[in-house]
PDB file of C-alpha atoms in Angstrom:
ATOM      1  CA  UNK C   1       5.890   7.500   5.350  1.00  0.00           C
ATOM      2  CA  UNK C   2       3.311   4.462   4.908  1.00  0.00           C
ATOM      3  CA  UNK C   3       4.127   1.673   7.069  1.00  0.00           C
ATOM      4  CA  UNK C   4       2.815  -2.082   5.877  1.00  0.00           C
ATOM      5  CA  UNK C   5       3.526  -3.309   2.516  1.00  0.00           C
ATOM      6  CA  UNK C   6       2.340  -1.344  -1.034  1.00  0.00           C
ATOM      7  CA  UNK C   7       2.721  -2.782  -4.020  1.00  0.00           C
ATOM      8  CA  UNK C   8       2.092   0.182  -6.982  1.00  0.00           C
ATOM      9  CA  UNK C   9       2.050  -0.354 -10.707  1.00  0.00           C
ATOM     10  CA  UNK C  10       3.465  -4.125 -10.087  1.00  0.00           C
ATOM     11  CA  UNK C  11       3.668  -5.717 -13.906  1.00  0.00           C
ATOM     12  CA  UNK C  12       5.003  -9.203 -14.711  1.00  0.00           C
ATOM     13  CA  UNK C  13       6.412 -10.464 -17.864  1.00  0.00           C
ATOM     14  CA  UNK C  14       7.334 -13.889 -18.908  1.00  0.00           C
ATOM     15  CA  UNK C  15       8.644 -14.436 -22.187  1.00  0.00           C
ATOM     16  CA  UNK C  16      10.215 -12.103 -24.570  1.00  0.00           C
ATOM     17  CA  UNK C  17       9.561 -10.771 -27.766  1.00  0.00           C
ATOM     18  CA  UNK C  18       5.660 -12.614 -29.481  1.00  0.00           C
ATOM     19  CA  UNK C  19       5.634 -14.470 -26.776  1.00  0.00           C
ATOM     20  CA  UNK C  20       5.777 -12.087 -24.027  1.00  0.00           C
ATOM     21  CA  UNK C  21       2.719 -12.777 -21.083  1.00  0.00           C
ATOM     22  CA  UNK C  22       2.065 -10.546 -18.578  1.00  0.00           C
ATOM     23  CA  UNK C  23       1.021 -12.902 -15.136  1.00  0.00           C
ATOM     24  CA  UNK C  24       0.744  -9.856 -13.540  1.00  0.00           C
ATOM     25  CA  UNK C  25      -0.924  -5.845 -15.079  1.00  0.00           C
ATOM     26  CA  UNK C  26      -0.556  -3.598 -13.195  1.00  0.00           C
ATOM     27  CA  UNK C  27      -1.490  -4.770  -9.594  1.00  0.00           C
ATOM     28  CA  UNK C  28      -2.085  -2.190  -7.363  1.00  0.00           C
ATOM     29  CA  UNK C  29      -2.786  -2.804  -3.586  1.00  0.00           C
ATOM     30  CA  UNK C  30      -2.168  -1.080  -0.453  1.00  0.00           C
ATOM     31  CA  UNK C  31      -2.206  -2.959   3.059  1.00  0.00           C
ATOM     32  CA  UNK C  32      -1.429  -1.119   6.417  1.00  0.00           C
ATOM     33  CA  UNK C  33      -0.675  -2.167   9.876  1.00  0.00           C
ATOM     34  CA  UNK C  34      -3.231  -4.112  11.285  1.00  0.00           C
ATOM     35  CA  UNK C  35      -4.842  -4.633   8.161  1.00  0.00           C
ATOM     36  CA  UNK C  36      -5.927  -8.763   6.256  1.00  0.00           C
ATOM     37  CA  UNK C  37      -6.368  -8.654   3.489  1.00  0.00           C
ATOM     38  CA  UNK C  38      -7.437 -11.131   1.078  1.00  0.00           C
ATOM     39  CA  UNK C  39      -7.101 -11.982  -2.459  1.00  0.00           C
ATOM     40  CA  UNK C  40      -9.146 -14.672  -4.500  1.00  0.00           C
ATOM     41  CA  UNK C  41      -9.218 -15.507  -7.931  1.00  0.00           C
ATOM     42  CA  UNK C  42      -9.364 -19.093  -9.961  1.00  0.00           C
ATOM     43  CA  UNK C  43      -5.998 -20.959 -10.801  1.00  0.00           C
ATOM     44  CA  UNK C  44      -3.725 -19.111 -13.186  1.00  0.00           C
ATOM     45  CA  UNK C  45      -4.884 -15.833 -12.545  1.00  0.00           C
ATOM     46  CA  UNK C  46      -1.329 -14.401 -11.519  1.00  0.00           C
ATOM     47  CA  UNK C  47      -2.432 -14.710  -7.243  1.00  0.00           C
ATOM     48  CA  UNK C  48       1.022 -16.746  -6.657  1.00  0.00           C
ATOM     49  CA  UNK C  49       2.959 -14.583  -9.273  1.00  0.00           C
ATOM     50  CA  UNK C  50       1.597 -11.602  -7.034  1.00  0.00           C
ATOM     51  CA  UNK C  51       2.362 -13.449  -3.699  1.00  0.00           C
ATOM     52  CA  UNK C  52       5.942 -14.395  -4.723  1.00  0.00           C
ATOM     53  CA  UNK C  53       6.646 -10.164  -5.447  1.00  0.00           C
ATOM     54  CA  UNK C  54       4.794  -9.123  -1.958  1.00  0.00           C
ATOM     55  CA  UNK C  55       7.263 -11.501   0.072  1.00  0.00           C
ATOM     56  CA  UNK C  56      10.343 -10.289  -2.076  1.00  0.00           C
ATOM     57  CA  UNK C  57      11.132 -13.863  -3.786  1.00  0.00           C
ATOM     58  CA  UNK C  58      10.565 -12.658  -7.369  1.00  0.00           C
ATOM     59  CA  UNK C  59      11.376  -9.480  -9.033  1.00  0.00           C
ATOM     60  CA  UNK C  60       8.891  -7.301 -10.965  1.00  0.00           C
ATOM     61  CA  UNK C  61       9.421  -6.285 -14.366  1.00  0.00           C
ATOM     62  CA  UNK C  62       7.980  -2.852 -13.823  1.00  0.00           C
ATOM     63  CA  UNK C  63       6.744  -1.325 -10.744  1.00  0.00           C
ATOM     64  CA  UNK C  64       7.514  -0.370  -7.185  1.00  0.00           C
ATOM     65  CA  UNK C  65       7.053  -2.587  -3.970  1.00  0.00           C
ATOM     66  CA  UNK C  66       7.066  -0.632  -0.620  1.00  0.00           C
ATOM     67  CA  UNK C  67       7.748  -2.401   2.618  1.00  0.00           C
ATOM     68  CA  UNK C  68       7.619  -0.766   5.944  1.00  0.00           C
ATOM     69  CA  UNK C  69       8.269   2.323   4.263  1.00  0.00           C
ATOM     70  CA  UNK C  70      11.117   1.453   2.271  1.00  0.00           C
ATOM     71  CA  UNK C  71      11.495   0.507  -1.198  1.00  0.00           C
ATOM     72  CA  UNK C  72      12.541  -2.738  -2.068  1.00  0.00           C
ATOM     73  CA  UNK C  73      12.482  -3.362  -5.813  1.00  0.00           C
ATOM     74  CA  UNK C  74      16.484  -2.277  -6.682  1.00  0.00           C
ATOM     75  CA  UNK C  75      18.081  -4.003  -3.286  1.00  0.00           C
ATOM     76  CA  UNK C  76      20.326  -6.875  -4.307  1.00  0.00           C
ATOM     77  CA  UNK C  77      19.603 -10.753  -3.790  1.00  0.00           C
ATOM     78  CA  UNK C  78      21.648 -10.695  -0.135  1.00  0.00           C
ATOM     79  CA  UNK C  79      19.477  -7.641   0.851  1.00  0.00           C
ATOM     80  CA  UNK C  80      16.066  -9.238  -0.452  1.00  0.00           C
ATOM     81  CA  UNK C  81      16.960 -12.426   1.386  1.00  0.00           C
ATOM     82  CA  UNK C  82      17.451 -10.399   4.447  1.00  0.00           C
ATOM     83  CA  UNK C  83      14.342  -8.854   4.123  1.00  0.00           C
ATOM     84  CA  UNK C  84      12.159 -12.211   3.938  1.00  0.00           C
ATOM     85  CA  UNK C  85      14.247 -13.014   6.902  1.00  0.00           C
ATOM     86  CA  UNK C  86      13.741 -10.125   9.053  1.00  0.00           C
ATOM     87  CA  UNK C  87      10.455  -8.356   7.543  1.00  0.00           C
ATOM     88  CA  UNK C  88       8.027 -11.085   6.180  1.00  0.00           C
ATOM     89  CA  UNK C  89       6.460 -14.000   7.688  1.00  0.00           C
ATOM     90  CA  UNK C  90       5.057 -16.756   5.808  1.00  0.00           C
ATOM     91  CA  UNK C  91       2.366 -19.302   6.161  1.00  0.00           C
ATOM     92  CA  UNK C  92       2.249 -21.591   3.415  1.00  0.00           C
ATOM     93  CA  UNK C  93      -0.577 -24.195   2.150  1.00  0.00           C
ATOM     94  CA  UNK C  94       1.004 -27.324   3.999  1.00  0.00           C
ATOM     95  CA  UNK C  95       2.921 -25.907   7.068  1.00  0.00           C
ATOM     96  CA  UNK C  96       6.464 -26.876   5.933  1.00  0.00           C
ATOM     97  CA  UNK C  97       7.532 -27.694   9.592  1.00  0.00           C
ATOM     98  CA  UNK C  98      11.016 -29.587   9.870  1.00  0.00           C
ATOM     99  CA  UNK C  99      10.152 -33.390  10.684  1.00  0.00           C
ATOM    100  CA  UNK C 100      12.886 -33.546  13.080  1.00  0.00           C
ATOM    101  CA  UNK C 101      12.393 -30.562  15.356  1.00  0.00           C
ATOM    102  CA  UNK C 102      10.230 -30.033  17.975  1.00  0.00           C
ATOM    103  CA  UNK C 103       7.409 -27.235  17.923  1.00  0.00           C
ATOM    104  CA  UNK C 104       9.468 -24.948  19.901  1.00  0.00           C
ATOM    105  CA  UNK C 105      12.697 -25.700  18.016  1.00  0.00           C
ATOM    106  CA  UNK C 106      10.675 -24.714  14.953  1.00  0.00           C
ATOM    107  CA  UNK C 107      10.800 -21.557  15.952  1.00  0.00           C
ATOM    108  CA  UNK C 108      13.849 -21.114  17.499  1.00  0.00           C
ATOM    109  CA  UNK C 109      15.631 -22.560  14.284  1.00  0.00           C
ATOM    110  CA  UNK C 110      14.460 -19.252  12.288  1.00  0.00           C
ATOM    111  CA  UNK C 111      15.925 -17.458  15.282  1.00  0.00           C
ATOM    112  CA  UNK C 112      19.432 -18.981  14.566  1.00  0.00           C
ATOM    113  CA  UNK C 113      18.878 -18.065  11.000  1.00  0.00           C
ATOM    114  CA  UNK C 114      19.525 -14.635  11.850  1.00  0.00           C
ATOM    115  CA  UNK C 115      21.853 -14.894  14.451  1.00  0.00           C
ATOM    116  CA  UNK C 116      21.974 -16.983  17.705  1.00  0.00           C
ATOM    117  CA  UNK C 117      19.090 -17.709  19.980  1.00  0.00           C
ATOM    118  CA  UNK C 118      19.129 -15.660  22.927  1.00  0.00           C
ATOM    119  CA  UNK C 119      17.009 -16.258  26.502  1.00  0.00           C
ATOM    120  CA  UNK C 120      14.346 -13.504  25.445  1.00  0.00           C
ATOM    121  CA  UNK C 121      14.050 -15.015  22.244  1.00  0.00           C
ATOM    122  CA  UNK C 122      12.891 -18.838  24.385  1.00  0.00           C
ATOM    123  CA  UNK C 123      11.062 -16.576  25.971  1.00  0.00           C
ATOM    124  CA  UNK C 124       9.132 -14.687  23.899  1.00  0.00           C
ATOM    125  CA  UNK C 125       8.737 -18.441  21.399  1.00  0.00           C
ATOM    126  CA  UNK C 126       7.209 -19.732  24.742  1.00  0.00           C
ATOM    127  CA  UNK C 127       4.506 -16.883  25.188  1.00  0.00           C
ATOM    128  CA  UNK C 128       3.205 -17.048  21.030  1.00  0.00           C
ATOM    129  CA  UNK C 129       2.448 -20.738  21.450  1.00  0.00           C
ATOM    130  CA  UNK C 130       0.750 -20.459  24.753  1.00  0.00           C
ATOM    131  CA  UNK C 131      -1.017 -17.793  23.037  1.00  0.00           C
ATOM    132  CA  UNK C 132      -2.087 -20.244  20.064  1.00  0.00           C
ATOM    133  CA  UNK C 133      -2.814 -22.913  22.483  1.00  0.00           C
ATOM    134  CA  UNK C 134       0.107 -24.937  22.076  1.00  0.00           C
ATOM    135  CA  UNK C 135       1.578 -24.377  25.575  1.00  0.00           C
ATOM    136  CA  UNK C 136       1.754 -28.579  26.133  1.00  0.00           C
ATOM    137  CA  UNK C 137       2.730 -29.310  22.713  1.00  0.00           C
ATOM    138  CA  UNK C 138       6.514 -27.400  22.889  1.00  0.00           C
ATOM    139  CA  UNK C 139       8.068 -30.572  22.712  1.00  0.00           C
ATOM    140  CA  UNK C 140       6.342 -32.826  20.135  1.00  0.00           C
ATOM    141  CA  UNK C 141       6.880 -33.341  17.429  1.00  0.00           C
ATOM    142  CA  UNK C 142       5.086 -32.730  13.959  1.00  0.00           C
ATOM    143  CA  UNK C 143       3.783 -35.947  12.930  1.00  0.00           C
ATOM    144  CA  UNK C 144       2.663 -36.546  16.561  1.00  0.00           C
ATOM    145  CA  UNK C 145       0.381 -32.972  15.756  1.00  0.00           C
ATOM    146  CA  UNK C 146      -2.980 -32.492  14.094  1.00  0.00           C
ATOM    147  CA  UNK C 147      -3.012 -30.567  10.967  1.00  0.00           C
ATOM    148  CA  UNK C 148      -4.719 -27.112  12.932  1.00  0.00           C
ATOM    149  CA  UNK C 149      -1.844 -27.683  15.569  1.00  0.00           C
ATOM    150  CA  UNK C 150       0.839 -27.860  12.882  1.00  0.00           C
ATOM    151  CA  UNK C 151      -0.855 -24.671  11.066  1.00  0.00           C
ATOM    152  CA  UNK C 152      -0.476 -22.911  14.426  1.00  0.00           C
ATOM    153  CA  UNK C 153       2.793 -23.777  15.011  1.00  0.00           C
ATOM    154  CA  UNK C 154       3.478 -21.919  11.341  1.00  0.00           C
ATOM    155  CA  UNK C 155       1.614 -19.291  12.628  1.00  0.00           C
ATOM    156  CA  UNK C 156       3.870 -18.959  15.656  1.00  0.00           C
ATOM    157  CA  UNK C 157       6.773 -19.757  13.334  1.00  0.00           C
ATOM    158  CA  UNK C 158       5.780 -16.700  10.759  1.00  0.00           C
ATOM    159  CA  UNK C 159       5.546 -14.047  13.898  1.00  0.00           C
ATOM    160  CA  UNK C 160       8.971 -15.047  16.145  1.00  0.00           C
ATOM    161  CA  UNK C 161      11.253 -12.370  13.946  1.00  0.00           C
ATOM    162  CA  UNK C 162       8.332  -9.644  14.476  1.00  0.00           C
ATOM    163  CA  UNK C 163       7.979  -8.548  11.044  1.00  0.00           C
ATOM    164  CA  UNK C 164       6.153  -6.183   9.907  1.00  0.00           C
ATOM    165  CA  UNK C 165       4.176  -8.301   7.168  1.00  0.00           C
ATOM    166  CA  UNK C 166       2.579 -11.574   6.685  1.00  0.00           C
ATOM    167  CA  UNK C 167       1.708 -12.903   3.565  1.00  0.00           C
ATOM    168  CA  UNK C 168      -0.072 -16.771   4.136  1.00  0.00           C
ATOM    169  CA  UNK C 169      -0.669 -18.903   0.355  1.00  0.00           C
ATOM    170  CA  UNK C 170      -3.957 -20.967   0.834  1.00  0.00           C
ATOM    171  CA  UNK C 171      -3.513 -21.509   4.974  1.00  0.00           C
ATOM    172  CA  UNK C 172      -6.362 -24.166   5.206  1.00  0.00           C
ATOM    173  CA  UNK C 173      -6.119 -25.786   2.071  1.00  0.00           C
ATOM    174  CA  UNK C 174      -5.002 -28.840   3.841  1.00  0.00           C
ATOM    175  CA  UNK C 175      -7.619 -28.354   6.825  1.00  0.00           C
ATOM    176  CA  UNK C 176     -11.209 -29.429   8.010  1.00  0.00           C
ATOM    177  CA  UNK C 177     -14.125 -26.669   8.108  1.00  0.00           C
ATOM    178  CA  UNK C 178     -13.611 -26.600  11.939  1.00  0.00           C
ATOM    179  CA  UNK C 179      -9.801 -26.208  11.751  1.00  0.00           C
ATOM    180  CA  UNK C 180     -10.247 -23.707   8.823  1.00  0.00           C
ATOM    181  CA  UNK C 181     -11.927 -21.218  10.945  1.00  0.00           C
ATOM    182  CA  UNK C 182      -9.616 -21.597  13.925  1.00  0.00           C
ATOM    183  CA  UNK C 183      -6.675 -21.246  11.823  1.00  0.00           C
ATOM    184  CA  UNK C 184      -7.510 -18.196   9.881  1.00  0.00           C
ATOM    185  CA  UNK C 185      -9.099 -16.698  13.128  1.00  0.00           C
ATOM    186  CA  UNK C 186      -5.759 -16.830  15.344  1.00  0.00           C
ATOM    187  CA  UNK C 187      -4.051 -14.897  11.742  1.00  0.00           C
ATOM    188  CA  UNK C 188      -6.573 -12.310  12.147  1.00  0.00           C
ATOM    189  CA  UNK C 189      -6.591 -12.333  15.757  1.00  0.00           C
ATOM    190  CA  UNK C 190      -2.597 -11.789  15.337  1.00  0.00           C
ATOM    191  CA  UNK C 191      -2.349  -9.334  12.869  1.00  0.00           C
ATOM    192  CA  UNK C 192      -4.571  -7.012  14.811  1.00  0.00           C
ATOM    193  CA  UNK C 193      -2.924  -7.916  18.499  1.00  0.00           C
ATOM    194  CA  UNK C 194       0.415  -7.207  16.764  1.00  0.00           C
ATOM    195  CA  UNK C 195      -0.397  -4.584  13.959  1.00  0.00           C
ATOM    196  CA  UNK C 196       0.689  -6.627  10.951  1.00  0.00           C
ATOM    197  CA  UNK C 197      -0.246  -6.355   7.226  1.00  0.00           C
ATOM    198  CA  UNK C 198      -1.083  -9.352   6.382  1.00  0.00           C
ATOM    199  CA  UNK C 199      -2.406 -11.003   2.841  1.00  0.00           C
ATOM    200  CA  UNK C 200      -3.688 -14.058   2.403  1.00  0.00           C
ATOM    201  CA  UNK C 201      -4.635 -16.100  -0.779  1.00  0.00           C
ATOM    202  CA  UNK C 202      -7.590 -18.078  -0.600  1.00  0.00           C
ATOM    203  CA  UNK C 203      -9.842 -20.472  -2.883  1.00  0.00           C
ATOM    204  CA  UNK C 204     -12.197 -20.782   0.389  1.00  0.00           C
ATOM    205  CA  UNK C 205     -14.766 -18.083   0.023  1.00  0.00           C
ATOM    206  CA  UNK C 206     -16.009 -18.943   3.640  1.00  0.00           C
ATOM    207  CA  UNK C 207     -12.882 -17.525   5.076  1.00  0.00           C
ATOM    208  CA  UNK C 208     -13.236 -13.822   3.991  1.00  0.00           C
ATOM    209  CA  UNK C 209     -15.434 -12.911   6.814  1.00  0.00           C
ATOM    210  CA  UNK C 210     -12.250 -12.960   9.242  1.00  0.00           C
ATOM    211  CA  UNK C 211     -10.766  -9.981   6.899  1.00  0.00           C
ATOM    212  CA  UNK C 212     -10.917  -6.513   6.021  1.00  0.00           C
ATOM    213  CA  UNK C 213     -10.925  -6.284   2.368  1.00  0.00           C
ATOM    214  CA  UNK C 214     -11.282  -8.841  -0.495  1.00  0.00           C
ATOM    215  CA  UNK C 215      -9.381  -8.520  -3.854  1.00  0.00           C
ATOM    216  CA  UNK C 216     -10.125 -10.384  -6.841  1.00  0.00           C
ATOM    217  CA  UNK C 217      -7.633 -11.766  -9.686  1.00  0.00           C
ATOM    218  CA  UNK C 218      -8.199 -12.429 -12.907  1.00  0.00           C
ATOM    219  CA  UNK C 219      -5.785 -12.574 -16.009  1.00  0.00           C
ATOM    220  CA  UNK C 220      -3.170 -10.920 -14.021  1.00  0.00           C
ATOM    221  CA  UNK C 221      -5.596  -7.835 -12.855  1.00  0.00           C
ATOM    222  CA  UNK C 222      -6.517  -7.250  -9.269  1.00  0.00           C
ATOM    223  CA  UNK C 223      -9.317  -5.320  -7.824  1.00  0.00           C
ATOM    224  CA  UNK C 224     -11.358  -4.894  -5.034  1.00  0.00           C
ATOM    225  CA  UNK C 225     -14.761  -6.280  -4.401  1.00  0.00           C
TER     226      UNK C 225
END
């Protein structure tokens, strides 16, 4: 049984009849435990069509996503939203963090979300920030953070439910050089301390050194460089 997240023969239509558009042909891709990957491509090319299907928020039209094992294409909208929940950890381009909440409470919010909070769960919130260096910043506050702290607090956010997959949508888009680095360094750093599969969409070509493979998009067609 293959563990991480496969995505085989995933097609996209929008539109019907004349007018029909595939965003995404055919996309093949295959990401294991412990595995980044990254995919690149210019604007329009299908990358957040393809993102969207790989963290279960969008149905394909034809095709078969595998995650952890199990497939996920035919579960209903109460089983894919338990999936994101549960399986799939995201890092989006601006980190999304709740203005009112504390960096710890960040994560112990998505906690709650699937059930209550219990002392392991402090716990174990406590020990990924330490590990991401934000061991004195549990109780600020986000707009008292820099954007690389508030990145690593999404980080930490993405990994408290221990799923199995991490998908992060332009990470440093909103991010210095310096921070860039240090950001996308702690994912990779994280998905191989933890055995993840994690994808990542990028514009920034100086980021791909930090992961394993590189996949291109272009008019809804992925392959790798």
């Amino acid at each position: 049984m293959n563990k991480g997240l496969q995505l085989s023969q995933i097609t996209k239509y929008y539109g019907e009849g004349n007018n029909r558009v595939a965003a995404l042909d055919h996309v093949t891709i295959s990401v294991m435990p412990g595995e980044f990957a990254a995919v690149v491509g210019p604007s329009g090319s299908g990358k957040s069509t393809f993102l969207s299907i790989a963290g279960a928020l969008l149905k394909a039209s034809e095709g078969e996503v595998t995650l952890n094992g199990h497939p996920i294409s035919n579960l209903s909208d109460k089983q894919l939203s338990d999936t994101r929940l549960k399986e799939i950890g995201f890092i989006m381009q601006s980190s999304n963090l709740v203005p009112y909440l504390n960096v710890l409470d960040q994560l112990l919010l998505v906690k709650k979300m699937s059930g209550k909070v219990t002392a392991e769960d402090k716990k174990f919130a406590i020990k990924l920030l330490e590990e991401l260096g934000l061991g004195t910043k549990l109780k600020s506050f986000p707009e008292e953070l820099s954007g690389g702290e508030k990145q690593r607090t999404a980080i930490a956010r993405s990994l408290i439910n221990n799923p199995n997959v991490i998908l992060a949508d332009e990470p440093t888009a909103s991010l210095d050089t310096k921070r860039a680095h240090e950001v996308v360094s702690l994912i990779a750093q994280e998905v191989k301390l933890r055995q993840k599969a994690a994808i990542m969409v990028t514009h920034d070509e100086r980021m791909l050194a930090y992961c394993d493979k590189v996949y291109r998009m272009e008019d809804g067609r992925m392959s790798l460089i």
